[in-house]
Amino acid sequence: MNKENVIIIGSGLAALTLANRLVNFKNVILLTKGNRDQNNSCKAQGGIAAAVSKSDNWKSHMADTMTAGCQYNNKQAVRVLVQKGPNLIRDLVEQGLEFDHDAQGNFLLGREGAHHERRILHAGGDATGKVLMEFMHAQLVDKVAIKEGETVIDLLVNNGRCIGVITSNQEGERSTYYAQHTILATGGCGALYQVTSNDSSVAGDGLALAYRAGASLSDLEFIQFHPTMLYINNQCYGLVSEAVRGEGAILKTGNGHNIMKGVHVLEDLAPRDVVAREIQKHISKGENVYLDISMIVNFEEKFPTITQLCESANIDLAEAKIPVAPGAHFHMGGVKTNQLGETTLPGLYAIGEVACNGVHGANRLASNSLLEGIVFSNLLAEHLLTQTNAQLVRFKIKDPSTSAKNKQLVLPNASDLKKLMTDYVGIERNQSGLMHAKQWLEKYDFLDVNSLDIPYLTNEEIGIINRLTCCWLIVTSALSRTESRGGHFRSDFPYRDSSRWGDQQIIRNNKEVTRFEEMKYIEVGNG
Ligand code: SIN
């Protein structure tokens, strides 16, 4: 019997985890627009959060995830994440993945912002993503051919079902792939902004593909800005992991003022949105902000990746100061899915950062994203392994090479778009800035999806249309949320976030409860 076709779009952890689980049972086609290492998973530094130590438990991890997410999370999704996570991590360890550990074999667990426990597993010091992805590639070698440089330009939809994709290679040659199941694992959209921790290719393509195909999207206004990019002379060199603050580093201004003191009870390890806004406030006044790392012993050994970044930026670590600025890091919103990864369009699924099943709420807890990639890809794999009878539908599409290109489109360039998003849809937004952004975007040719005829456009035009589409979707979502919450801070609306002051203010059913009460509530199955 012919195996079912499964198309996976993307090359990060979620994509490889799914491919790995399906490869013996399905015909897996893995497509990625860049090379296999151009994704955010490979860049991940901090690690994977999981309640694996004796002093920890899933309820505490759940409470931290919900608090960081401003209680906006889908509780069932969080419960699945924190309960299934530790066993799936142990499976990977049994298969040979090595996390950093001491001489007795105990994991060396790190701490990051808004976690009440040390629960961050890491590998190669701060090279967790690299180590993990090398491990995943080694598992897949000779089993799946990853088609690199193959950009999905549109999803094929027939009779209300996604039946495959149209792709373009770097020379602009088009191909069609049909599949019973098509999975978006394209990552987030950080590269829509000027300063970002994301790979430059990660600009929301999956969101635009899903939108054009008619799938629902959700919570797009929630964008997490990581407080600490290594930033000097108007250039971003990459992420400085929160694990550095977890080891005691302190954010200071040039004159030595500790900027988080008195701002939040968790000080330098406060939720990311709080820290990012505080840094931005100082930068806007013309001050430099840096991480004082003088108290961290063996910095180079603990953080080899960040040490390399510092070297590339000519920063002398002997001075123990790393200049930082916030940058776009993670998209909590995305293509709406259930916990199995099913979107509202039959035949189309989404996993990893491009998906939104509500697990992160309004703000993702540090190091929950690799865990999300592992847990929900496994759930989708189990679901797809029960699906064996879907028919493979093919229909004839016009040959793009024989068709005349449609009218000349009016489009902006990517750097003007990045500036717009940074200035008006960034760490802080307000009504007039968002309206300005919306009107600016709507000057261009992208809104009338049916008249676009994507296969007949150049790769560059499609890339800009995807960016415009994502920016417009984020702006319109941000306009419609008239409150400040997590990764959506409206300077024109009062702050209503329940996580502000840490343990004392968790709001449930309009009542203030303590963290202890909340954990009890979770324990008895209400969470
Ligand atoms: C970091 O290492 O600070 C980033 C980890 C994450 O975003 O989960």
Coordinates of C-alpha atoms and ligand atoms in Angstrom, one line a residue:
M1 CA 0.0 0.0 0.0
N2 CA 1.2 3.5 -0.8
K3 CA 2.2 5.5 2.2
E4 CA 0.3 8.8 2.8
N5 CA 2.1 12.0 1.8
V6 CA 2.9 14.4 4.6
I7 CA 4.4 17.8 3.8
I8 CA 6.2 19.5 6.6
I9 CA 7.1 23.2 5.9
G10 CA 10.1 24.3 8.1
S11 CA 13.3 23.0 9.5
G12 CA 13.2 23.8 13.2
L13 CA 12.7 21.5 16.2
A14 CA 8.9 21.1 15.7
A15 CA 9.4 20.1 12.1
L16 CA 12.2 17.6 12.8
T17 CA 10.4 16.1 15.8
L18 CA 7.4 15.4 13.7
A19 CA 9.4 14.1 10.8
N20 CA 11.2 11.7 13.1
R21 CA 8.0 10.3 14.5
L22 CA 6.4 9.8 11.1
V23 CA 9.2 8.8 8.9
N24 CA 8.7 5.0 9.1
F25 CA 5.0 5.2 8.4
K26 CA 4.4 8.1 6.0
N27 CA 6.1 9.6 3.0
V28 CA 7.5 12.7 4.6
I29 CA 8.4 15.7 2.4
L30 CA 10.3 18.3 4.3
L31 CA 10.6 21.7 2.6
T32 CA 12.5 24.7 3.8
K33 CA 13.1 28.0 2.1
G34 CA 16.7 28.5 3.4
N35 CA 19.2 26.0 4.5
R36 CA 18.5 23.5 7.2
D37 CA 20.1 25.6 9.9
Q38 CA 18.3 28.8 9.2
N39 CA 15.7 28.6 11.9
N40 CA 15.3 29.8 15.5
S41 CA 15.7 26.4 17.1
C42 CA 19.3 26.2 16.1
K43 CA 19.9 29.6 17.7
A44 CA 18.2 28.8 21.1
Q45 CA 20.6 29.4 24.0
G46 CA 18.8 29.1 27.3
G47 CA 17.3 25.7 27.1
I48 CA 14.2 23.6 27.7
A49 CA 12.0 24.1 30.8
A50 CA 10.7 21.0 32.4
A51 CA 9.9 20.0 36.0
V52 CA 12.6 17.2 36.2
S53 CA 14.2 17.9 39.6
K54 CA 13.0 16.3 42.8
S55 CA 12.2 19.7 44.3
D56 CA 10.0 20.7 41.4
N57 CA 6.6 19.6 40.0
W58 CA 4.4 20.2 37.1
K59 CA 1.9 22.3 39.1
S60 CA 4.6 24.8 39.9
H61 CA 5.7 24.9 36.2
M62 CA 2.0 25.4 35.3
A63 CA 1.5 28.2 37.7
D64 CA 4.6 30.0 36.4
T65 CA 3.5 29.5 32.8
M66 CA 0.1 30.9 33.6
T67 CA 1.4 33.8 35.5
A68 CA 3.9 34.8 32.7
G69 CA 1.0 34.3 30.2
C70 CA -1.2 36.8 32.3
Q71 CA -3.8 34.0 32.9
Y72 CA -4.7 34.3 29.2
N73 CA -3.4 30.8 28.5
N74 CA -5.4 27.8 27.4
K75 CA -5.2 25.9 30.7
Q76 CA -5.7 22.5 29.1
A77 CA -2.8 23.1 26.7
V78 CA -0.6 24.3 29.6
R79 CA -1.4 21.2 31.6
V80 CA -0.5 19.0 28.6
L81 CA 2.8 20.9 28.1
V82 CA 4.0 20.6 31.7
Q83 CA 2.8 17.1 32.3
K84 CA 4.0 15.5 29.1
G85 CA 7.2 17.5 28.9
P86 CA 9.4 15.7 31.5
N87 CA 8.7 12.2 30.0
L88 CA 9.4 13.3 26.5
I89 CA 12.7 14.9 27.6
R90 CA 13.6 11.6 29.4
D91 CA 12.9 9.8 26.1
L92 CA 15.3 12.0 24.3
V93 CA 18.0 11.5 27.0
E94 CA 17.5 7.7 26.7
Q95 CA 18.0 8.0 22.9
G96 CA 21.3 9.7 23.6
L97 CA 20.7 13.5 23.8
E98 CA 23.1 14.9 26.4
F99 CA 22.1 17.8 28.6
D100 CA 24.7 19.4 30.8
H101 CA 25.1 17.5 34.0
D102 CA 27.4 17.1 37.0
A103 CA 29.8 14.3 37.8
Q104 CA 27.0 12.2 39.4
G105 CA 24.8 12.6 36.3
N106 CA 22.4 15.1 37.8
F107 CA 21.2 17.7 35.3
L108 CA 22.7 21.2 35.8
L109 CA 19.5 23.2 35.8
G110 CA 19.4 26.9 35.0
R111 CA 17.0 29.6 36.2
E112 CA 15.3 32.1 33.9
G113 CA 12.8 35.0 34.3
A114 CA 9.5 34.3 36.1
H115 CA 10.4 30.7 37.0
H116 CA 10.2 29.9 40.7
E117 CA 12.5 26.9 40.3
R118 CA 15.7 26.0 38.6
R119 CA 14.2 23.9 35.8
I120 CA 16.0 24.9 32.6
L121 CA 17.9 22.0 31.0
H122 CA 20.7 23.1 28.8
A123 CA 23.4 21.6 26.6
G124 CA 26.8 22.8 25.5
G125 CA 26.4 25.6 28.1
D126 CA 24.4 28.1 26.1
A127 CA 24.3 26.1 22.8
T128 CA 21.2 24.1 23.6
G129 CA 19.5 24.6 20.3
K130 CA 22.6 23.7 18.3
V131 CA 23.2 20.5 20.3
L132 CA 19.5 19.5 20.1
M133 CA 19.2 20.1 16.4
E134 CA 22.4 18.2 15.6
F135 CA 21.0 15.3 17.6
M136 CA 17.7 15.5 15.7
H137 CA 19.4 15.6 12.3
A138 CA 21.5 12.6 13.2
Q139 CA 18.3 10.7 14.0
L140 CA 16.9 11.6 10.6
V141 CA 19.9 11.1 8.4
D142 CA 19.3 8.9 5.4
K143 CA 15.6 8.7 6.3
V144 CA 14.3 12.0 5.0
A145 CA 15.7 14.3 2.3
I146 CA 15.3 17.9 3.4
K147 CA 14.6 20.0 0.3
E148 CA 16.5 23.2 1.0
G149 CA 16.0 26.4 -0.9
E150 CA 12.4 25.3 -1.7
T151 CA 10.0 28.1 -0.7
V152 CA 6.3 27.4 -0.3
I153 CA 4.6 30.3 -2.0
D154 CA 1.0 29.2 -1.6
L155 CA -1.1 26.4 -0.2
L156 CA -3.3 24.4 -2.5
V157 CA -7.0 24.4 -1.4
N158 CA -9.7 22.3 -3.1
N159 CA -13.2 22.0 -1.9
G160 CA -12.4 23.5 1.5
R161 CA -9.4 21.2 2.1
C162 CA -5.7 21.9 2.0
I163 CA -4.2 19.3 -0.5
G164 CA -0.6 20.5 -0.8
V165 CA 1.6 23.4 -1.8
I166 CA 3.1 25.3 -4.7
T167 CA 6.8 26.0 -4.2
S168 CA 9.5 28.0 -5.8
N169 CA 13.2 27.3 -5.9
Q170 CA 15.8 30.0 -5.7
E171 CA 15.8 30.3 -9.5
G172 CA 12.0 31.0 -9.4
E173 CA 11.1 27.5 -10.9
R174 CA 7.7 26.4 -9.6
S175 CA 6.7 22.9 -8.4
T176 CA 3.6 21.4 -7.0
Y177 CA 3.5 18.8 -4.1
Y178 CA 0.3 17.1 -3.1
A179 CA -0.3 15.6 0.3
Q180 CA -3.0 14.2 2.6
H181 CA -1.6 16.3 5.4
T182 CA 0.3 19.6 5.2
I183 CA 2.0 21.0 8.3
L184 CA 3.1 24.5 8.9
A185 CA 6.2 24.6 11.1
T186 CA 7.6 27.8 9.8
G187 CA 8.4 29.6 13.1
G188 CA 7.4 33.1 14.1
C189 CA 7.8 36.6 12.7
G190 CA 10.7 38.4 14.5
A191 CA 12.3 39.5 11.3
L192 CA 9.4 41.9 10.7
Y193 CA 11.3 44.1 13.2
Q194 CA 14.6 46.1 13.0
V195 CA 16.1 44.4 16.1
T196 CA 15.4 40.7 16.6
S197 CA 16.9 37.5 18.0
N198 CA 15.3 35.6 15.1
D199 CA 17.0 34.3 11.9
S200 CA 16.5 36.9 9.1
S201 CA 14.4 34.4 7.2
V202 CA 11.8 34.2 10.0
A203 CA 9.3 36.8 8.8
G204 CA 5.8 35.2 9.3
D205 CA 5.5 33.3 6.0
G206 CA 3.4 30.6 7.6
L207 CA 0.9 33.2 8.9
A208 CA 0.5 34.7 5.4
L209 CA 0.1 31.3 3.8
A210 CA -2.6 30.2 6.3
Y211 CA -4.4 33.6 6.0
R212 CA -4.5 33.4 2.2
A213 CA -5.8 29.8 2.4
G214 CA -8.6 30.9 4.7
A215 CA -7.5 29.3 8.0
S216 CA -8.2 31.2 11.2
L217 CA -5.4 33.1 13.1
S218 CA -5.5 34.1 16.7
D219 CA -3.9 36.4 19.3
L220 CA -1.6 38.1 16.7
E221 CA -1.1 41.2 18.8
F222 CA 1.0 39.4 21.4
I223 CA 4.7 39.7 20.5
Q224 CA 7.4 39.1 23.0
F225 CA 10.4 41.4 23.0
H226 CA 13.4 39.8 24.7
P227 CA 15.1 42.4 26.9
T228 CA 18.7 41.6 26.0
M229 CA 20.0 41.5 22.5
L230 CA 23.7 42.2 22.3
Y231 CA 23.4 45.7 20.7
I232 CA 26.2 48.1 20.0
N233 CA 26.8 50.9 17.4
N234 CA 23.3 50.4 16.0
Q235 CA 24.0 46.8 15.3
C236 CA 22.4 43.7 16.8
Y237 CA 24.8 40.7 17.2
G238 CA 22.3 38.2 18.6
L239 CA 20.7 37.1 21.9
V240 CA 22.2 37.3 25.4
S241 CA 20.3 34.6 27.1
E242 CA 18.2 35.3 30.2
A243 CA 20.2 32.5 31.8
V244 CA 22.9 35.2 32.2
R245 CA 20.6 37.1 34.5
G246 CA 19.7 33.8 36.0
E247 CA 23.3 33.5 37.1
G248 CA 23.2 36.9 38.7
A249 CA 23.9 39.5 36.0
I250 CA 22.4 42.9 36.7
L251 CA 21.0 45.5 34.2
K252 CA 22.7 48.9 34.7
T253 CA 22.9 52.2 33.0
G254 CA 26.3 53.7 32.1
N255 CA 26.5 55.5 35.5
G256 CA 25.9 52.2 37.3
H257 CA 22.2 52.7 38.2
N258 CA 20.5 49.3 38.7
I259 CA 17.5 49.8 36.5
M260 CA 15.2 47.0 37.8
K261 CA 15.5 47.9 41.4
G262 CA 12.1 49.0 42.7
V263 CA 10.4 48.2 39.4
H264 CA 9.3 44.6 40.1
V265 CA 9.7 42.2 43.0
L266 CA 11.6 39.8 40.7
E267 CA 14.0 42.7 39.7
D268 CA 16.2 41.5 36.8
L269 CA 14.3 38.3 36.4
A270 CA 10.9 40.0 36.1
P271 CA 8.7 39.0 33.2
R272 CA 10.3 39.9 29.9
D273 CA 7.8 42.6 28.8
V274 CA 8.4 44.5 32.1
V275 CA 12.2 44.3 31.7
A276 CA 12.1 45.1 28.0
R277 CA 10.0 48.3 28.6
E278 CA 12.3 49.4 31.4
I279 CA 15.4 49.1 29.2
Q280 CA 13.6 50.8 26.3
K281 CA 12.7 53.7 28.6
H282 CA 16.3 54.3 29.5
I283 CA 17.5 53.9 25.9
S284 CA 14.9 56.4 24.7
K285 CA 16.4 59.0 27.1
G286 CA 19.7 58.5 25.3
E287 CA 21.3 56.3 28.0
N288 CA 23.2 53.1 27.3
V289 CA 22.1 49.9 29.2
Y290 CA 24.4 47.0 29.8
L291 CA 24.6 43.7 31.7
D292 CA 27.0 43.8 34.5
I293 CA 28.4 40.2 34.5
S294 CA 31.2 40.8 37.0
M295 CA 29.8 38.4 39.5
I296 CA 29.6 35.4 37.1
V297 CA 32.6 33.1 37.6
N298 CA 33.8 31.2 34.5
F299 CA 31.5 33.2 32.2
E300 CA 33.3 32.0 29.0
E301 CA 32.9 28.4 30.0
K302 CA 29.2 28.7 31.0
F303 CA 28.3 30.8 28.0
P304 CA 30.5 29.9 25.0
T305 CA 28.0 31.1 22.4
I306 CA 27.6 34.5 24.0
T307 CA 31.3 34.8 24.5
Q308 CA 31.7 34.3 20.7
L309 CA 29.1 36.9 20.0
C310 CA 30.9 39.3 22.2
E311 CA 34.2 38.6 20.4
S312 CA 32.5 39.3 17.0
A313 CA 31.3 42.6 18.4
N314 CA 34.8 43.5 19.8
I315 CA 33.5 43.5 23.4
D316 CA 36.2 42.9 25.9
L317 CA 34.7 40.5 28.5
A318 CA 37.4 41.5 31.0
E319 CA 35.4 44.8 31.5
A320 CA 32.4 42.6 32.4
K321 CA 29.8 44.8 30.6
I322 CA 27.6 43.6 27.7
P323 CA 25.7 46.4 26.0
V324 CA 22.0 45.4 25.4
A325 CA 18.7 46.5 23.9
P326 CA 15.4 44.7 23.5
G327 CA 14.5 42.9 20.3
A328 CA 11.5 41.0 18.8
H329 CA 11.8 37.4 20.0
F330 CA 8.7 35.3 20.0
H331 CA 5.1 35.4 18.7
M332 CA 2.5 34.1 21.1
G333 CA -0.2 34.4 18.5
G334 CA -0.4 32.4 15.3
V335 CA -2.4 30.0 13.2
K336 CA -5.3 28.9 15.4
T337 CA -5.1 25.2 16.3
N338 CA -6.4 22.7 18.8
Q339 CA -4.0 20.6 20.9
L340 CA -3.5 18.1 18.0
G341 CA -2.3 20.9 15.8
E342 CA -5.4 20.9 13.6
T343 CA -6.2 24.3 12.1
T344 CA -9.7 25.4 11.0
L345 CA -8.8 24.3 7.4
P346 CA -9.1 20.5 7.0
G347 CA -5.8 19.0 5.8
L348 CA -3.7 21.9 7.3
Y349 CA -1.9 21.6 10.6
A350 CA 0.4 24.0 12.5
I351 CA 3.1 23.3 15.2
G352 CA 5.8 25.3 17.0
E353 CA 5.8 29.1 17.0
V354 CA 3.6 29.5 13.9
A355 CA 0.8 27.8 15.8
C356 CA -1.4 29.2 18.5
N357 CA -3.1 26.7 20.7
G358 CA -3.1 29.2 23.5
V359 CA -0.4 27.5 25.6
H360 CA 1.6 30.7 26.0
G361 CA -1.2 33.1 26.7
A362 CA -0.3 36.7 26.4
N363 CA 3.4 36.2 27.2
R364 CA 5.6 33.0 26.9
L365 CA 7.5 31.8 29.9
A366 CA 11.2 31.5 29.2
S367 CA 12.4 28.2 27.7
N368 CA 8.9 26.9 27.1
S369 CA 9.2 27.1 23.4
L370 CA 11.5 24.2 22.7
L371 CA 9.3 22.2 25.1
E372 CA 6.2 23.3 23.1
G373 CA 7.9 22.1 19.9
I374 CA 8.6 18.7 21.3
V375 CA 5.3 18.1 23.1
F376 CA 2.8 19.3 20.5
S377 CA 4.7 17.7 17.6
N378 CA 4.5 14.4 19.3
L379 CA 0.8 14.8 19.8
L380 CA 0.3 15.7 16.2
A381 CA 2.4 12.7 15.2
E382 CA 0.2 10.4 17.3
H383 CA -2.9 11.9 15.7
L384 CA -1.6 11.5 12.1
L385 CA -0.6 7.9 12.7
T386 CA -4.2 7.1 13.3
Q387 CA -5.2 8.7 10.0
T388 CA -4.7 6.3 7.1
N389 CA -7.6 6.7 4.7
A390 CA -7.5 10.2 3.5
Q391 CA -7.6 10.3 -0.3
L392 CA -4.9 12.2 -2.1
V393 CA -6.6 14.8 -4.3
R394 CA -4.8 16.4 -7.3
F395 CA -6.1 19.1 -9.6
K396 CA -4.6 20.8 -12.5
I397 CA -3.1 24.2 -11.9
K398 CA -2.1 26.5 -14.7
D399 CA 1.5 26.3 -15.8
P400 CA 3.0 29.6 -14.4
S401 CA 5.6 29.8 -17.1
T402 CA 2.9 30.0 -19.8
S403 CA 0.9 32.7 -18.2
A404 CA 1.4 36.5 -18.5
K405 CA 2.3 38.2 -15.2
N406 CA -0.5 40.4 -13.8
K407 CA -0.3 44.1 -13.4
Q408 CA 2.7 45.8 -11.9
L409 CA 2.3 45.8 -8.1
V410 CA 3.0 48.7 -5.8
L411 CA 5.0 47.4 -2.9
P412 CA 7.3 48.8 -0.2
N413 CA 10.8 47.5 0.7
A414 CA 11.5 45.3 3.7
S415 CA 13.5 47.9 5.6
D416 CA 10.7 50.5 5.5
L417 CA 8.3 47.9 6.8
K418 CA 10.7 47.0 9.7
K419 CA 10.9 50.6 10.6
L420 CA 7.2 51.0 10.6
M421 CA 6.7 48.0 12.8
T422 CA 9.4 49.0 15.3
D423 CA 8.2 52.6 15.5
Y424 CA 4.4 52.0 15.8
V425 CA 3.8 48.3 16.6
G426 CA 6.7 47.6 18.9
I427 CA 7.2 47.3 22.7
E428 CA 4.6 50.0 23.2
R429 CA 1.7 50.8 20.9
N430 CA -1.2 53.3 20.9
Q431 CA -4.3 54.0 18.9
S432 CA -2.9 56.8 16.8
G433 CA 0.4 55.0 16.0
L434 CA -1.5 51.8 15.1
M435 CA -3.9 53.7 12.8
H436 CA -1.0 55.4 11.1
A437 CA 0.6 51.9 10.5
K438 CA -2.7 50.5 9.2
Q439 CA -3.1 53.4 6.7
W440 CA 0.5 53.2 5.6
L441 CA 0.2 49.5 4.9
E442 CA -3.1 49.8 3.1
K443 CA -1.5 52.0 0.4
Y444 CA 0.0 48.8 -1.0
D445 CA -1.2 46.0 -3.2
F446 CA -1.7 43.0 -1.0
L447 CA -5.2 43.1 0.6
D448 CA -7.2 41.7 -2.2
V449 CA -6.1 38.1 -1.8
N450 CA -8.1 36.8 -4.8
S451 CA -6.6 39.2 -7.3
L452 CA -3.0 38.4 -6.3
D453 CA -2.3 35.3 -8.4
I454 CA 0.7 34.4 -6.3
P455 CA 2.2 31.8 -8.6
Y456 CA 2.8 34.4 -11.3
L457 CA 4.7 36.8 -9.1
T458 CA 8.5 36.9 -8.4
N459 CA 9.9 35.4 -5.2
E460 CA 10.8 38.9 -4.0
E461 CA 7.2 40.2 -4.6
I462 CA 5.8 37.2 -2.7
G463 CA 8.2 37.7 0.2
I464 CA 7.1 41.4 0.5
I465 CA 3.4 40.5 0.2
N466 CA 3.8 38.0 3.0
R467 CA 5.5 40.6 5.2
L468 CA 2.8 43.2 4.4
T469 CA 0.0 40.6 5.2
C470 CA 1.6 39.7 8.6
C471 CA 2.2 43.3 9.5
W472 CA -1.4 44.2 8.7
L473 CA -2.8 41.3 10.6
I474 CA -0.7 42.2 13.7
V475 CA -1.7 45.9 13.4
T476 CA -5.4 45.2 13.1
S477 CA -5.3 42.7 16.0
A478 CA -3.4 45.2 18.1
L479 CA -6.0 47.9 17.3
S480 CA -8.9 45.6 18.4
R481 CA -7.3 44.7 21.8
T482 CA -8.0 47.8 23.9
E483 CA -6.1 46.8 27.0
S484 CA -2.5 46.2 28.0
R485 CA -1.6 42.6 28.7
G486 CA 1.7 40.6 28.4
G487 CA 3.3 41.1 25.0
H488 CA 0.7 43.8 24.0
F489 CA 1.3 47.0 25.8
R490 CA -1.0 49.9 24.9
S491 CA 0.3 53.1 26.3
D492 CA -3.2 54.5 25.9
F493 CA -4.8 51.9 28.1
P494 CA -4.3 51.2 31.8
Y495 CA -2.3 48.2 32.8
R496 CA -4.5 45.3 33.9
D497 CA -2.0 42.4 34.0
S498 CA -2.3 40.1 37.0
S499 CA 1.3 39.0 37.0
R500 CA 2.7 42.4 37.8
W501 CA 3.7 42.0 41.4
G502 CA 4.6 38.4 41.4
D503 CA 3.3 35.9 44.0
Q504 CA 0.7 38.1 45.6
Q505 CA -1.5 39.0 42.7
I506 CA -2.8 36.1 40.7
I507 CA -6.4 37.1 39.7
R508 CA -8.8 34.2 39.2
N509 CA -12.5 34.9 38.6
N510 CA -11.9 38.5 39.5
K511 CA -10.6 37.6 42.9
E512 CA -7.0 37.9 44.1
V513 CA -5.4 34.6 45.1
T514 CA -1.9 33.7 46.3
R515 CA 0.4 31.5 44.3
F516 CA -0.1 28.8 46.9
E517 CA -3.9 28.9 46.5
E518 CA -3.5 28.8 42.7
M519 CA -1.3 25.7 42.9
K520 CA -3.9 24.0 45.1
Y521 CA -6.6 25.0 42.6
I522 CA -4.5 23.5 39.8
E523 CA -3.8 20.3 41.8
V524 CA -7.5 19.4 42.3
G525 CA -8.0 19.5 38.6
N526 CA -9.4 23.0 38.1
G527 CA -6.4 24.5 36.5
Ligands
SIN1 C1 17.0 33.0 26.4 O1 17.9 32.1 26.5 O2 17.0 34.0 27.1 C2 15.8 32.7 25.5 C3 15.1 31.5 25.9 C4 13.7 31.6 25.5 O3 13.2 32.5 24.9 O4 12.9 30.7 25.9

